[in-house]
Amino acid sequence: METVLSGIRPTGNLHLGNYFGAIKNFIRMQDEYNCYFFIADYHSLTTHPHPENLQQNVKQVLVEYLASGINPETATIYVQSDLPETAELYLFLNMNAYLGELERCTTFKDKVRKHPENVNAGLLTYPTLMAADILIHKADKVPVGNDQKPHLELTRLFASRFNRMYGIDYFKEPEAYNFDETLVKIPGLDGSTKMGKSEGNAIYLNDEPEMIRKKIMRAKTDAGPTAENQPKSPEVMNLFTLMKYVSSPDTLAFFEQSYNNCSIRYGDMKKQLAEDVINVCEPVRMRINDLSNNTTYLEKVMRDGAEKARINARKTLSQVREIIGFKN
Ligand code: TYM
């Protein structure tokens, strides 16, 4: 049976980008594959969270995973730092990860541009840690959004380099995966191409309906089409993209047609879009509220997940140590 793995950094509430890029994809696969979903708390250290916030964020993300429909009975849910073997594999992989390729990674260049005051080594080697997460379970498929593609390319490179270096066919080369073929990129409400936690352009799974309506009604648009079949501005394109994920094909087709024949009223489109987003978020928000105080259950999920995930991790590390030449 093929193995599927994905994870999310605990740096705030989950948004529609996380949901459609990673979670929904994963949920569709969880009954048919050997599945792991983890909370990437080591990765979140690149931004130096306060210890109390770190703990709170891990709990919040766990609650939101469960509320979204990730099932701990079929998928193994765990916290990355409960698998210290990951850190050891990261160390080994770093020995064969080269500065040039890490510096060229587009996600690294992006971070350097946005946060020049915090270019730490953890940020540079973020892709090696991610490769360790994936390779430790020998995952075949990694359901992620489009932004993670460069990291999967590096993971494949590190896996094949390790195999070549030790003359052994040990690691598999995993693929970034989407159930519907193309990787997802959910746009922001501010006209930017990506919805992100720190961009102020996101709809969160636990946003109340009124908040969702407010955010969508405020989203940027333009003055409206003045000719038939006019190309869409980036802001308007974003609303249509969002609609593609949350609304029915008929609704999307209706607004496409009214855009193309210039009869569209963005206010009407936004009202419909808001209701369709609420239909996605509201059931999740209700479950978030139910789960949040069930500490005993949450602790059990984390404990059971760590136990299951460590069996694999220990086995991989023991084999890797042996391949490298350490005595076990
Ligand atoms: P993070 O927390 O930045 O993102 C978590 C997941 O959400 C997806 N995502 C999006 N997808 C579509 N449109 C968007 N606007 C959008 N914003 C976020 C991301 O693609 C990702 O799938 N580095 C990973 C966490 C990680 C991981 C791993 C994932 C660490 N190790 C191993 C898979 C396998 C990340 O991007 O986290």
Short mmCIF file of C-alpha atoms and ligand atoms in Angstrom, two decimals:
data_model
loop_
_atom_site.label_atom_id
_atom_site.label_comp_id
_atom_site.label_asym_id
_atom_site.label_seq_id
_atom_site.Cartn_x
_atom_site.Cartn_y
_atom_site.Cartn_z
CA MET A 1 0.00 0.00 0.00
CA GLU A 2 1.35 3.44 -0.92
CA THR A 3 2.23 5.91 1.83
CA VAL A 4 0.86 9.46 1.93
CA LEU A 5 2.24 12.19 4.17
CA SER A 6 1.59 15.87 4.70
CA GLY A 7 1.97 18.52 7.37
CA ILE A 8 1.29 22.11 8.33
CA ARG A 9 3.32 24.56 10.42
CA PRO A 10 1.56 25.62 13.64
CA THR A 11 1.89 29.36 13.13
CA GLY A 12 -1.74 30.42 13.43
CA ASN A 13 -5.22 29.32 12.47
CA LEU A 14 -5.69 27.30 9.32
CA HIS A 15 -7.08 29.09 6.28
CA LEU A 16 -8.78 28.10 3.03
CA GLY A 17 -5.37 27.74 1.33
CA ASN A 18 -4.30 25.09 3.87
CA TYR A 19 -7.69 23.41 3.54
CA PHE A 20 -7.87 23.11 -0.24
CA GLY A 21 -4.09 22.78 -0.79
CA ALA A 22 -3.40 20.06 1.75
CA ILE A 23 -6.20 18.93 4.05
CA LYS A 24 -9.07 18.24 1.65
CA ASN A 25 -6.73 16.38 -0.62
CA PHE A 26 -5.47 14.30 2.26
CA ILE A 27 -8.97 13.50 3.53
CA ARG A 28 -9.90 12.04 0.16
CA MET A 29 -6.96 9.66 0.46
CA GLN A 30 -6.99 8.72 4.12
CA ASP A 31 -9.07 5.57 3.79
CA GLU A 32 -7.15 4.11 0.87
CA TYR A 33 -3.52 4.77 1.72
CA ASN A 34 -1.16 4.41 4.62
CA CYS A 35 -1.52 8.02 5.82
CA TYR A 36 0.49 10.36 8.05
CA PHE A 37 -0.46 13.94 8.84
CA PHE A 38 1.76 15.88 11.21
CA ILE A 39 2.16 19.26 12.90
CA ALA A 40 5.47 20.78 11.77
CA ASP A 41 6.50 22.44 15.03
CA TYR A 42 10.26 22.18 14.35
CA HIS A 43 9.67 24.14 11.14
CA SER A 44 7.77 26.84 13.00
CA LEU A 45 10.89 27.66 15.05
CA THR A 46 12.34 29.65 12.13
CA THR A 47 10.14 32.52 13.29
CA HIS A 48 11.03 32.12 17.02
CA PRO A 49 7.61 31.65 18.65
CA HIS A 50 7.22 32.20 22.39
CA PRO A 51 7.17 28.78 24.17
CA GLU A 52 3.59 29.27 25.37
CA ASN A 53 2.41 30.28 21.91
CA LEU A 54 4.12 27.28 20.39
CA GLN A 55 2.19 24.90 22.63
CA GLN A 56 -1.07 26.71 22.10
CA ASN A 57 -0.59 26.72 18.31
CA VAL A 58 0.17 22.99 18.21
CA LYS A 59 -3.05 22.30 20.09
CA GLN A 60 -5.06 24.64 17.88
CA VAL A 61 -3.77 23.03 14.68
CA LEU A 62 -4.53 19.56 16.03
CA VAL A 63 -8.09 20.64 16.82
CA GLU A 64 -8.46 22.13 13.34
CA TYR A 65 -7.12 18.99 11.64
CA LEU A 66 -9.67 16.86 13.47
CA ALA A 67 -12.47 19.35 12.90
CA SER A 68 -11.68 19.39 9.17
CA GLY A 69 -12.18 15.63 8.98
CA ILE A 70 -8.74 14.05 9.33
CA ASN A 71 -9.58 10.79 11.04
CA PRO A 72 -7.13 9.54 13.70
CA GLU A 73 -8.60 6.03 13.34
CA THR A 74 -7.33 5.73 9.78
CA ALA A 75 -4.54 8.32 9.54
CA THR A 76 -1.63 8.69 11.93
CA ILE A 77 -1.65 12.24 13.32
CA TYR A 78 1.48 13.28 15.18
CA VAL A 79 3.60 16.21 16.27
CA GLN A 80 6.94 16.50 14.44
CA SER A 81 9.00 17.07 17.61
CA ASP A 82 7.63 13.80 19.07
CA LEU A 83 9.83 12.14 16.44
CA PRO A 84 13.36 13.33 17.31
CA GLU A 85 14.58 10.81 14.70
CA THR A 86 13.49 13.43 12.16
CA ALA A 87 16.16 15.79 13.50
CA GLU A 88 18.82 13.12 13.12
CA LEU A 89 17.83 12.36 9.54
CA TYR A 90 17.84 16.13 8.86
CA LEU A 91 21.44 16.24 10.10
CA PHE A 92 22.47 13.42 7.76
CA LEU A 93 20.68 14.93 4.76
CA ASN A 94 22.25 18.34 5.43
CA MET A 95 25.70 16.84 4.80
CA ASN A 96 24.72 16.32 1.17
CA ALA A 97 22.60 19.43 0.63
CA TYR A 98 24.54 22.17 -1.11
CA LEU A 99 24.47 25.88 -0.37
CA GLY A 100 23.81 26.85 -4.00
CA GLU A 101 20.74 24.69 -4.39
CA LEU A 102 19.31 25.77 -1.03
CA GLU A 103 19.91 29.44 -1.82
CA ARG A 104 18.32 29.10 -5.25
CA CYS A 105 15.10 27.63 -3.80
CA THR A 106 12.35 30.14 -4.65
CA THR A 107 10.67 29.85 -1.24
CA PHE A 108 13.99 30.78 0.46
CA LYS A 109 14.52 33.75 -1.87
CA ASP A 110 10.99 34.87 -1.08
CA LYS A 111 11.61 34.78 2.68
CA VAL A 112 14.90 36.68 2.28
CA ARG A 113 13.05 39.39 0.37
CA LYS A 114 10.21 39.62 2.89
CA HIS A 115 12.22 39.22 6.13
CA PRO A 116 15.84 40.28 5.49
CA GLU A 117 16.35 40.69 9.27
CA ASN A 118 15.78 36.98 9.98
CA VAL A 119 17.68 34.89 7.43
CA ASN A 120 18.69 32.06 9.76
CA ALA A 121 20.24 28.68 8.88
CA GLY A 122 16.98 26.93 9.76
CA LEU A 123 15.28 28.88 7.01
CA LEU A 124 18.00 27.98 4.52
CA THR A 125 17.76 24.29 5.39
CA TYR A 126 13.95 24.27 5.68
CA PRO A 127 13.79 21.98 2.59
CA THR A 128 16.18 19.43 4.14
CA LEU A 129 14.03 19.20 7.26
CA MET A 130 11.00 18.76 5.05
CA ALA A 131 12.82 16.04 3.10
CA ALA A 132 13.55 14.30 6.43
CA ASP A 133 9.82 14.39 7.32
CA ILE A 134 8.93 12.78 4.03
CA LEU A 135 11.77 10.28 3.68
CA ILE A 136 11.54 9.03 7.26
CA HIS A 137 8.19 7.44 6.31
CA LYS A 138 9.25 6.69 2.72
CA ALA A 139 6.17 8.55 1.50
CA ASP A 140 5.08 8.07 -2.13
CA LYS A 141 2.61 10.94 -2.33
CA VAL A 142 2.68 14.31 -0.59
CA PRO A 143 -0.60 16.28 -0.84
CA VAL A 144 0.45 19.94 -0.74
CA GLY A 145 -0.37 23.25 -2.39
CA ASN A 146 1.48 24.53 -5.42
CA ASP A 147 3.86 26.64 -3.29
CA GLN A 148 5.53 23.49 -1.93
CA LYS A 149 6.56 22.13 -5.32
CA PRO A 150 10.20 23.37 -5.09
CA HIS A 151 10.57 21.55 -1.75
CA LEU A 152 9.40 18.28 -3.25
CA GLU A 153 11.86 18.68 -6.11
CA LEU A 154 14.68 19.06 -3.57
CA THR A 155 13.38 16.05 -1.60
CA ARG A 156 13.64 13.93 -4.74
CA LEU A 157 17.13 15.26 -5.37
CA PHE A 158 18.28 14.48 -1.81
CA ALA A 159 16.76 10.99 -1.97
CA SER A 160 18.43 10.08 -5.24
CA ARG A 161 21.73 11.62 -4.13
CA PHE A 162 21.70 9.52 -0.96
CA ASN A 163 20.99 6.39 -2.99
CA ARG A 164 23.78 7.15 -5.45
CA MET A 165 26.28 8.05 -2.76
CA TYR A 166 25.82 4.75 -0.93
CA GLY A 167 25.13 2.65 -4.03
CA ILE A 168 21.79 1.47 -2.70
CA ASP A 169 18.20 1.81 -3.82
CA TYR A 170 16.93 2.88 -0.41
CA PHE A 171 14.83 6.06 -0.52
CA LYS A 172 11.85 6.47 -2.83
CA GLU A 173 11.41 9.70 -4.77
CA PRO A 174 8.08 11.16 -3.57
CA GLU A 175 5.79 13.39 -5.61
CA ALA A 176 3.83 16.53 -4.72
CA TYR A 177 0.29 15.32 -5.17
CA ASN A 178 -3.18 16.54 -5.82
CA PHE A 179 -6.17 14.31 -6.13
CA ASP A 180 -7.46 16.33 -9.09
CA GLU A 181 -4.13 16.37 -10.94
CA THR A 182 -2.98 19.99 -10.67
CA LEU A 183 -1.59 21.46 -7.45
CA VAL A 184 -3.82 24.06 -5.81
CA LYS A 185 -3.07 27.73 -5.30
CA ILE A 186 -5.77 29.60 -3.38
CA PRO A 187 -5.47 33.34 -3.98
CA GLY A 188 -5.70 36.11 -1.38
CA LEU A 189 -8.57 38.58 -0.99
CA ASP A 190 -6.21 41.49 -1.64
CA GLY A 191 -5.46 40.71 -5.28
CA SER A 192 -2.29 38.73 -4.48
CA THR A 193 -1.90 35.26 -5.92
CA LYS A 194 -1.55 33.43 -2.61
CA MET A 195 -3.66 33.32 0.52
CA GLY A 196 -1.26 33.26 3.48
CA LYS A 197 -1.36 33.36 7.27
CA SER A 198 0.77 36.45 7.63
CA GLU A 199 -0.48 38.36 4.60
CA GLY A 200 -3.74 39.68 6.12
CA ASN A 201 -5.62 38.32 3.10
CA ALA A 202 -6.95 35.03 4.47
CA ILE A 203 -10.26 33.47 5.41
CA TYR A 204 -9.74 31.18 8.40
CA LEU A 205 -11.65 27.96 8.97
CA ASN A 206 -12.80 29.30 12.34
CA ASP A 207 -13.96 32.70 11.06
CA GLU A 208 -17.54 33.44 12.05
CA PRO A 209 -20.06 33.86 9.18
CA GLU A 210 -20.28 37.63 9.72
CA MET A 211 -16.49 37.94 9.53
CA ILE A 212 -16.42 35.93 6.29
CA ARG A 213 -19.09 38.16 4.74
CA LYS A 214 -17.19 41.27 5.81
CA LYS A 215 -13.86 40.03 4.43
CA ILE A 216 -15.34 39.00 1.08
CA MET A 217 -17.41 42.17 0.63
CA ARG A 218 -14.19 44.16 1.20
CA ALA A 219 -12.14 42.08 -1.31
CA LYS A 220 -10.66 44.09 -4.14
CA THR A 221 -12.35 44.15 -7.55
CA ASP A 222 -12.26 46.57 -10.50
CA ALA A 223 -14.63 48.92 -12.34
CA GLY A 224 -16.26 45.99 -14.20
CA PRO A 225 -16.00 44.68 -17.76
CA THR A 226 -16.74 47.13 -20.56
CA ALA A 227 -16.53 44.74 -23.51
CA GLU A 228 -17.67 41.16 -24.07
CA ASN A 229 -15.20 38.39 -23.11
CA GLN A 230 -12.77 40.92 -21.67
CA PRO A 231 -9.78 39.35 -19.84
CA LYS A 232 -10.20 39.54 -16.06
CA SER A 233 -8.06 41.72 -13.79
CA PRO A 234 -5.99 39.75 -11.20
CA GLU A 235 -8.36 40.83 -8.38
CA VAL A 236 -11.48 39.62 -10.19
CA MET A 237 -9.72 36.49 -11.38
CA ASN A 238 -9.03 35.69 -7.70
CA LEU A 239 -12.73 35.82 -6.83
CA PHE A 240 -13.50 33.44 -9.69
CA THR A 241 -10.71 31.10 -8.60
CA LEU A 242 -12.06 31.03 -5.05
CA MET A 243 -15.54 30.38 -6.43
CA LYS A 244 -14.21 27.42 -8.41
CA TYR A 245 -13.31 25.70 -5.11
CA VAL A 246 -16.31 26.55 -2.95
CA SER A 247 -19.31 26.97 -5.26
CA SER A 248 -21.23 24.62 -7.54
CA PRO A 249 -20.22 24.43 -11.23
CA ASP A 250 -23.59 26.01 -12.14
CA THR A 251 -22.98 29.01 -9.91
CA LEU A 252 -19.52 29.49 -11.36
CA ALA A 253 -20.86 29.18 -14.91
CA PHE A 254 -23.59 31.74 -14.18
CA PHE A 255 -21.12 34.39 -13.01
CA GLU A 256 -18.65 33.57 -15.81
CA GLN A 257 -21.44 34.19 -18.29
CA SER A 258 -22.56 37.41 -16.66
CA TYR A 259 -18.95 38.63 -16.63
CA ASN A 260 -18.55 37.79 -20.29
CA ASN A 261 -21.75 39.61 -21.31
CA CYS A 262 -20.96 42.57 -19.00
CA SER A 263 -24.07 42.18 -16.83
CA ILE A 264 -22.14 41.11 -13.73
CA ARG A 265 -22.61 42.90 -10.40
CA TYR A 266 -19.64 42.17 -8.21
CA GLY A 267 -21.74 42.78 -5.09
CA ASP A 268 -24.04 39.88 -6.05
CA MET A 269 -21.11 37.65 -6.86
CA LYS A 270 -19.47 38.42 -3.52
CA LYS A 271 -22.70 37.70 -1.60
CA GLN A 272 -22.97 34.29 -3.26
CA LEU A 273 -19.27 33.60 -2.74
CA ALA A 274 -19.51 34.49 0.96
CA GLU A 275 -22.43 32.08 1.49
CA ASP A 276 -20.58 29.28 -0.31
CA VAL A 277 -17.42 29.90 1.76
CA ILE A 278 -19.54 29.85 4.93
CA ASN A 279 -20.93 26.47 3.85
CA VAL A 280 -17.37 25.12 3.82
CA CYS A 281 -16.18 26.77 7.04
CA GLU A 282 -19.22 26.64 9.32
CA PRO A 283 -19.35 22.86 9.93
CA VAL A 284 -15.60 22.93 10.63
CA ARG A 285 -15.98 25.88 13.01
CA MET A 286 -18.72 24.06 14.94
CA ARG A 287 -16.51 21.02 15.37
CA ILE A 288 -13.56 23.23 16.41
CA ASN A 289 -15.72 24.58 19.23
CA ASP A 290 -16.74 21.07 20.31
CA LEU A 291 -13.22 19.66 20.27
CA SER A 292 -11.28 22.54 21.82
CA ASN A 293 -11.98 21.62 25.44
CA ASN A 294 -11.61 17.88 25.06
CA THR A 295 -8.04 17.83 26.33
CA THR A 296 -8.04 14.14 27.28
CA TYR A 297 -9.04 13.13 23.76
CA LEU A 298 -6.54 15.50 22.13
CA GLU A 299 -3.71 14.17 24.28
CA LYS A 300 -4.65 10.61 23.43
CA VAL A 301 -4.64 11.36 19.69
CA MET A 302 -1.16 12.91 19.98
CA ARG A 303 0.19 10.07 22.12
CA ASP A 304 -1.18 7.31 19.90
CA GLY A 305 0.03 9.11 16.75
CA ALA A 306 3.54 9.59 18.12
CA GLU A 307 3.73 5.93 19.12
CA LYS A 308 2.66 4.71 15.67
CA ALA A 309 4.86 7.16 13.77
CA ARG A 310 7.93 6.36 15.84
CA ILE A 311 7.87 2.68 14.87
CA ASN A 312 8.58 3.68 11.28
CA ALA A 313 10.97 6.46 12.18
CA ARG A 314 13.12 4.22 14.38
CA LYS A 315 13.29 1.57 11.68
CA THR A 316 14.33 4.06 9.00
CA LEU A 317 16.96 5.66 11.21
CA SER A 318 18.44 2.36 12.22
CA GLN A 319 18.77 1.37 8.55
CA VAL A 320 20.14 4.77 7.51
CA ARG A 321 22.76 4.69 10.29
CA GLU A 322 23.85 1.30 9.12
CA ILE A 323 24.03 2.40 5.45
CA ILE A 324 26.10 5.44 6.44
CA GLY A 325 28.51 3.28 8.40
CA PHE A 326 27.53 3.82 12.02
CA LYS A 327 27.20 0.82 14.23
CA ASN A 328 23.66 0.46 15.56
P1 TYM B 1 2.48 25.66 5.64
O1 TYM B 1 1.97 25.68 7.01
O2 TYM B 1 3.09 26.90 5.08
O3 TYM B 1 1.35 25.21 4.62
C1 TYM B 1 0.60 24.05 4.87
C2 TYM B 1 -0.05 23.52 3.62
O4 TYM B 1 -0.99 24.47 3.11
C3 TYM B 1 -0.71 24.71 1.74
N1 TYM B 1 -1.04 26.10 1.41
C4 TYM B 1 -1.71 26.45 0.31
N2 TYM B 1 -2.22 25.72 -0.69
C5 TYM B 1 -2.88 26.37 -1.66
N3 TYM B 1 -3.06 27.72 -1.68
C6 TYM B 1 -2.57 28.50 -0.69
N4 TYM B 1 -2.76 29.81 -0.70
C7 TYM B 1 -1.86 27.86 0.37
N5 TYM B 1 -1.24 28.31 1.49
C8 TYM B 1 -0.74 27.21 2.11
C9 TYM B 1 0.78 24.45 1.57
O5 TYM B 1 1.10 24.17 0.23
C10 TYM B 1 0.95 23.26 2.48
O6 TYM B 1 0.59 22.09 1.81
N6 TYM B 1 6.46 23.28 4.58
C11 TYM B 1 5.09 22.84 4.75
C12 TYM B 1 4.91 22.06 6.03
C13 TYM B 1 5.69 20.79 5.98
C14 TYM B 1 5.41 19.67 5.14
C15 TYM B 1 6.45 18.73 5.41
C16 TYM B 1 4.43 19.39 4.19
C17 TYM B 1 6.78 20.50 6.71
N7 TYM B 1 7.26 19.26 6.36
C18 TYM B 1 6.48 17.51 4.74
C19 TYM B 1 4.48 18.17 3.54
C20 TYM B 1 5.51 17.24 3.81
C21 TYM B 1 4.20 24.06 4.65
O7 TYM B 1 4.14 24.65 3.64
O8 TYM B 1 3.52 24.47 5.67
#
